[in-house]
């Protein structure tokens, strides 16, 4: 396991994004299927972005949403500075999961927000939104990009993650994540 150093997420993301841009630029040369290659590269980058989160402990979740013994939890974490369409897409996924598993299955957590009623109106989300006023979760995750969906096991370790971004192919990744939510909940 590689040691995590504060700030490496940003540098790694910038490096991988730059590498992806270079690959995307040159993959079109003499290639009859450049779009498929670009989508494959984006998919690989997205997988790398979530793999480093898996297995990490997220102890601060208990202090925000309360401790639940022996239960897996699904968290949706978003930040005041996230793009509005990304936040909206995240809440659409939350509502999709809640409509299948029951209201309140996904715990929505706002980071760096003082007031969330406007977000609730904008997204038509009627559930409770927890507020992480001290930005503890993002600090613990070394400021991983948000918004994100996380599945935590009963000991607050991340089992799976999905980052909302603007890349193509996210629909398939989100569908796989949602299926994973339900397959994991059957084992708890």
mmCIF file of C-alpha atoms in Angstrom:
data_model
loop_
_atom_site.group_PDB
_atom_site.id
_atom_site.type_symbol
_atom_site.label_atom_id
_atom_site.label_comp_id
_atom_site.label_asym_id
_atom_site.label_seq_id
_atom_site.Cartn_x
_atom_site.Cartn_y
_atom_site.Cartn_z
ATOM 1 C CA UNK A 1 0.000 0.000 0.000
ATOM 2 C CA UNK A 2 1.382 3.394 -0.966
ATOM 3 C CA UNK A 3 1.686 6.044 1.728
ATOM 4 C CA UNK A 4 -0.695 8.936 1.286
ATOM 5 C CA UNK A 5 0.759 12.397 1.479
ATOM 6 C CA UNK A 6 -1.496 15.447 1.699
ATOM 7 C CA UNK A 7 -1.788 17.021 -1.728
ATOM 8 C CA UNK A 8 -0.894 13.901 -3.712
ATOM 9 C CA UNK A 9 -4.490 13.369 -4.787
ATOM 10 C CA UNK A 10 -4.480 16.674 -6.629
ATOM 11 C CA UNK A 11 -1.107 16.064 -8.231
ATOM 12 C CA UNK A 12 -2.077 12.515 -9.186
ATOM 13 C CA UNK A 13 -5.370 13.693 -10.646
ATOM 14 C CA UNK A 14 -3.656 16.426 -12.650
ATOM 15 C CA UNK A 15 -1.012 13.995 -13.888
ATOM 16 C CA UNK A 16 -3.561 11.363 -14.879
ATOM 17 C CA UNK A 17 -5.776 13.964 -16.541
ATOM 18 C CA UNK A 18 -2.814 15.338 -18.485
ATOM 19 C CA UNK A 19 -1.794 11.847 -19.502
ATOM 20 C CA UNK A 20 -5.339 11.147 -20.609
ATOM 21 C CA UNK A 21 -5.389 14.318 -22.733
ATOM 22 C CA UNK A 22 -2.117 13.359 -24.414
ATOM 23 C CA UNK A 23 -3.397 9.836 -25.026
ATOM 24 C CA UNK A 24 -6.665 11.184 -26.368
ATOM 25 C CA UNK A 25 -4.825 13.525 -28.719
ATOM 26 C CA UNK A 26 -2.562 10.860 -30.160
ATOM 27 C CA UNK A 27 -5.024 7.984 -30.101
ATOM 28 C CA UNK A 28 -6.939 9.569 -32.991
ATOM 29 C CA UNK A 29 -3.937 9.397 -35.315
ATOM 30 C CA UNK A 30 -4.292 6.500 -37.769
ATOM 31 C CA UNK A 31 -6.975 4.952 -35.605
ATOM 32 C CA UNK A 32 -10.310 3.949 -37.141
ATOM 33 C CA UNK A 33 -12.022 3.923 -33.686
ATOM 34 C CA UNK A 34 -10.601 6.884 -31.731
ATOM 35 C CA UNK A 35 -13.765 7.446 -29.658
ATOM 36 C CA UNK A 36 -13.752 3.876 -28.305
ATOM 37 C CA UNK A 37 -10.094 4.190 -27.301
ATOM 38 C CA UNK A 38 -10.738 7.494 -25.553
ATOM 39 C CA UNK A 39 -13.688 6.015 -23.653
ATOM 40 C CA UNK A 40 -11.550 3.040 -22.595
ATOM 41 C CA UNK A 41 -8.870 5.434 -21.322
ATOM 42 C CA UNK A 42 -11.466 7.471 -19.415
ATOM 43 C CA UNK A 43 -12.856 4.260 -17.900
ATOM 44 C CA UNK A 44 -9.379 3.191 -16.763
ATOM 45 C CA UNK A 45 -8.751 6.622 -15.241
ATOM 46 C CA UNK A 46 -12.095 6.533 -13.413
ATOM 47 C CA UNK A 47 -11.301 3.096 -11.993
ATOM 48 C CA UNK A 48 -7.932 4.380 -10.740
ATOM 49 C CA UNK A 49 -9.659 7.326 -9.089
ATOM 50 C CA UNK A 50 -11.878 5.085 -6.958
ATOM 51 C CA UNK A 51 -9.518 2.158 -6.302
ATOM 52 C CA UNK A 52 -7.317 4.128 -3.907
ATOM 53 C CA UNK A 53 -10.376 4.900 -1.760
ATOM 54 C CA UNK A 54 -11.331 1.255 -1.256
ATOM 55 C CA UNK A 55 -10.259 -0.151 2.088
ATOM 56 C CA UNK A 56 -9.674 3.256 3.673
ATOM 57 C CA UNK A 57 -11.233 3.818 7.061
ATOM 58 C CA UNK A 58 -13.700 6.693 7.399
ATOM 59 C CA UNK A 59 -14.068 7.072 11.176
ATOM 60 C CA UNK A 60 -15.447 10.613 10.966
ATOM 61 C CA UNK A 61 -18.673 9.276 9.404
ATOM 62 C CA UNK A 62 -19.815 8.030 12.824
ATOM 63 C CA UNK A 63 -19.445 11.494 14.342
ATOM 64 C CA UNK A 64 -21.644 13.014 11.625
ATOM 65 C CA UNK A 65 -24.390 10.457 10.979
ATOM 66 C CA UNK A 66 -24.175 8.475 14.196
ATOM 67 C CA UNK A 67 -22.864 5.004 14.861
ATOM 68 C CA UNK A 68 -24.862 2.038 13.659
ATOM 69 C CA UNK A 69 -23.684 -1.335 14.872
ATOM 70 C CA UNK A 70 -23.309 -4.106 12.313
ATOM 71 C CA UNK A 71 -24.747 -2.146 9.382
ATOM 72 C CA UNK A 72 -23.307 -1.234 6.042
ATOM 73 C CA UNK A 73 -23.967 2.346 5.019
ATOM 74 C CA UNK A 74 -24.195 4.216 1.752
ATOM 75 C CA UNK A 75 -23.062 7.836 1.885
ATOM 76 C CA UNK A 76 -23.480 10.628 -0.647
ATOM 77 C CA UNK A 77 -20.944 13.372 0.031
ATOM 78 C CA UNK A 78 -21.050 16.699 -1.756
ATOM 79 C CA UNK A 79 -19.377 20.044 -1.296
ATOM 80 C CA UNK A 80 -20.497 23.657 -1.665
ATOM 81 C CA UNK A 81 -17.978 24.124 -4.499
ATOM 82 C CA UNK A 82 -19.077 21.119 -6.590
ATOM 83 C CA UNK A 83 -20.649 21.812 -9.964
ATOM 84 C CA UNK A 84 -24.447 22.113 -9.692
ATOM 85 C CA UNK A 85 -25.096 19.480 -12.369
ATOM 86 C CA UNK A 86 -22.793 17.026 -10.545
ATOM 87 C CA UNK A 87 -24.700 17.609 -7.290
ATOM 88 C CA UNK A 88 -28.008 17.143 -9.125
ATOM 89 C CA UNK A 89 -26.772 13.901 -10.722
ATOM 90 C CA UNK A 90 -25.699 12.696 -7.295
ATOM 91 C CA UNK A 91 -29.101 13.356 -5.782
ATOM 92 C CA UNK A 92 -30.767 11.626 -8.740
ATOM 93 C CA UNK A 93 -28.669 8.531 -7.923
ATOM 94 C CA UNK A 94 -29.529 8.865 -4.212
ATOM 95 C CA UNK A 95 -33.224 8.990 -5.036
ATOM 96 C CA UNK A 96 -32.847 5.994 -7.365
ATOM 97 C CA UNK A 97 -31.190 3.925 -4.624
ATOM 98 C CA UNK A 98 -33.689 5.106 -1.992
ATOM 99 C CA UNK A 99 -36.646 4.284 -4.251
ATOM 100 C CA UNK A 100 -35.487 0.671 -4.447
ATOM 101 C CA UNK A 101 -34.037 0.137 -0.964
ATOM 102 C CA UNK A 102 -36.274 2.478 1.009
ATOM 103 C CA UNK A 103 -36.104 6.148 1.923
ATOM 104 C CA UNK A 104 -33.125 7.064 4.048
ATOM 105 C CA UNK A 105 -30.911 4.226 2.819
ATOM 106 C CA UNK A 106 -28.394 6.728 1.481
ATOM 107 C CA UNK A 107 -27.127 9.273 3.990
ATOM 108 C CA UNK A 108 -26.531 12.629 2.257
ATOM 109 C CA UNK A 109 -23.726 14.691 3.775
ATOM 110 C CA UNK A 110 -23.033 18.299 2.800
ATOM 111 C CA UNK A 111 -19.510 19.542 3.339
ATOM 112 C CA UNK A 112 -18.763 23.246 3.800
ATOM 113 C CA UNK A 113 -22.462 24.186 3.709
ATOM 114 C CA UNK A 114 -24.234 26.263 6.311
ATOM 115 C CA UNK A 115 -27.709 25.994 4.836
ATOM 116 C CA UNK A 116 -28.955 23.179 2.599
ATOM 117 C CA UNK A 117 -32.625 24.012 2.052
ATOM 118 C CA UNK A 118 -31.918 25.629 -1.333
ATOM 119 C CA UNK A 119 -30.114 22.458 -2.439
ATOM 120 C CA UNK A 120 -33.077 20.386 -1.275
ATOM 121 C CA UNK A 121 -35.481 22.578 -3.245
ATOM 122 C CA UNK A 122 -33.295 22.511 -6.356
ATOM 123 C CA UNK A 123 -32.858 18.719 -6.306
ATOM 124 C CA UNK A 124 -36.354 17.871 -4.965
ATOM 125 C CA UNK A 125 -34.642 15.819 -2.250
ATOM 126 C CA UNK A 126 -36.903 15.408 0.755
ATOM 127 C CA UNK A 127 -34.566 13.394 2.966
ATOM 128 C CA UNK A 128 -32.380 14.691 5.762
ATOM 129 C CA UNK A 129 -29.020 16.179 4.795
ATOM 130 C CA UNK A 130 -26.303 15.889 7.426
ATOM 131 C CA UNK A 131 -23.855 18.783 7.567
ATOM 132 C CA UNK A 132 -20.127 18.239 7.974
ATOM 133 C CA UNK A 133 -19.352 21.787 9.119
ATOM 134 C CA UNK A 134 -15.704 21.036 9.880
ATOM 135 C CA UNK A 135 -15.107 19.196 6.576
ATOM 136 C CA UNK A 136 -13.911 16.140 8.545
ATOM 137 C CA UNK A 137 -14.792 13.520 5.940
ATOM 138 C CA UNK A 138 -12.992 15.243 3.082
ATOM 139 C CA UNK A 139 -9.964 15.885 5.315
ATOM 140 C CA UNK A 140 -9.886 12.215 6.275
ATOM 141 C CA UNK A 141 -10.019 11.264 2.585
ATOM 142 C CA UNK A 142 -7.231 13.727 1.746
ATOM 143 C CA UNK A 143 -9.709 15.984 -0.073
ATOM 144 C CA UNK A 144 -10.851 13.397 -2.574
ATOM 145 C CA UNK A 145 -12.977 14.893 -5.348
ATOM 146 C CA UNK A 146 -16.668 15.278 -4.610
ATOM 147 C CA UNK A 147 -19.515 14.629 -5.084
ATOM 148 C CA UNK A 148 -19.126 10.934 -4.382
ATOM 149 C CA UNK A 149 -21.093 7.898 -3.300
ATOM 150 C CA UNK A 150 -19.437 5.525 -0.827
ATOM 151 C CA UNK A 151 -20.383 2.135 0.550
ATOM 152 C CA UNK A 152 -19.021 1.633 4.072
ATOM 153 C CA UNK A 153 -18.876 -1.699 5.843
ATOM 154 C CA UNK A 154 -19.845 -2.070 9.500
ATOM 155 C CA UNK A 155 -16.362 -0.981 10.614
ATOM 156 C CA UNK A 156 -16.436 2.226 8.504
ATOM 157 C CA UNK A 157 -14.113 0.935 5.786
ATOM 158 C CA UNK A 158 -14.879 1.944 2.211
ATOM 159 C CA UNK A 159 -15.985 -1.063 0.164
ATOM 160 C CA UNK A 160 -16.856 0.792 -3.028
ATOM 161 C CA UNK A 161 -16.863 4.347 -4.345
ATOM 162 C CA UNK A 162 -18.306 6.304 -7.241
ATOM 163 C CA UNK A 163 -17.142 9.790 -8.190
ATOM 164 C CA UNK A 164 -19.507 12.041 -10.123
ATOM 165 C CA UNK A 165 -17.572 13.674 -12.904
ATOM 166 C CA UNK A 166 -18.163 14.867 -16.423
ATOM 167 C CA UNK A 167 -16.474 11.976 -18.223
ATOM 168 C CA UNK A 168 -18.263 9.694 -20.609
ATOM 169 C CA UNK A 169 -19.097 6.184 -19.507
ATOM 170 C CA UNK A 170 -20.194 7.261 -16.046
ATOM 171 C CA UNK A 171 -23.683 5.833 -16.577
ATOM 172 C CA UNK A 172 -22.312 2.282 -16.785
ATOM 173 C CA UNK A 173 -20.077 2.841 -13.755
ATOM 174 C CA UNK A 174 -22.999 4.266 -11.767
ATOM 175 C CA UNK A 175 -25.211 1.342 -12.755
ATOM 176 C CA UNK A 176 -22.520 -1.084 -11.554
ATOM 177 C CA UNK A 177 -22.140 0.867 -8.292
ATOM 178 C CA UNK A 178 -25.896 0.784 -7.640
ATOM 179 C CA UNK A 179 -25.979 -2.976 -8.279
ATOM 180 C CA UNK A 180 -23.099 -3.300 -5.821
ATOM 181 C CA UNK A 181 -25.132 -1.359 -3.224
ATOM 182 C CA UNK A 182 -27.821 -4.005 -3.331
ATOM 183 C CA UNK A 183 -25.508 -7.016 -3.545
ATOM 184 C CA UNK A 184 -23.620 -5.791 -0.483
ATOM 185 C CA UNK A 185 -26.800 -5.055 1.444
ATOM 186 C CA UNK A 186 -27.917 -8.679 1.014
ATOM 187 C CA UNK A 187 -24.818 -9.833 2.885
ATOM 188 C CA UNK A 188 -25.192 -7.559 5.900
#
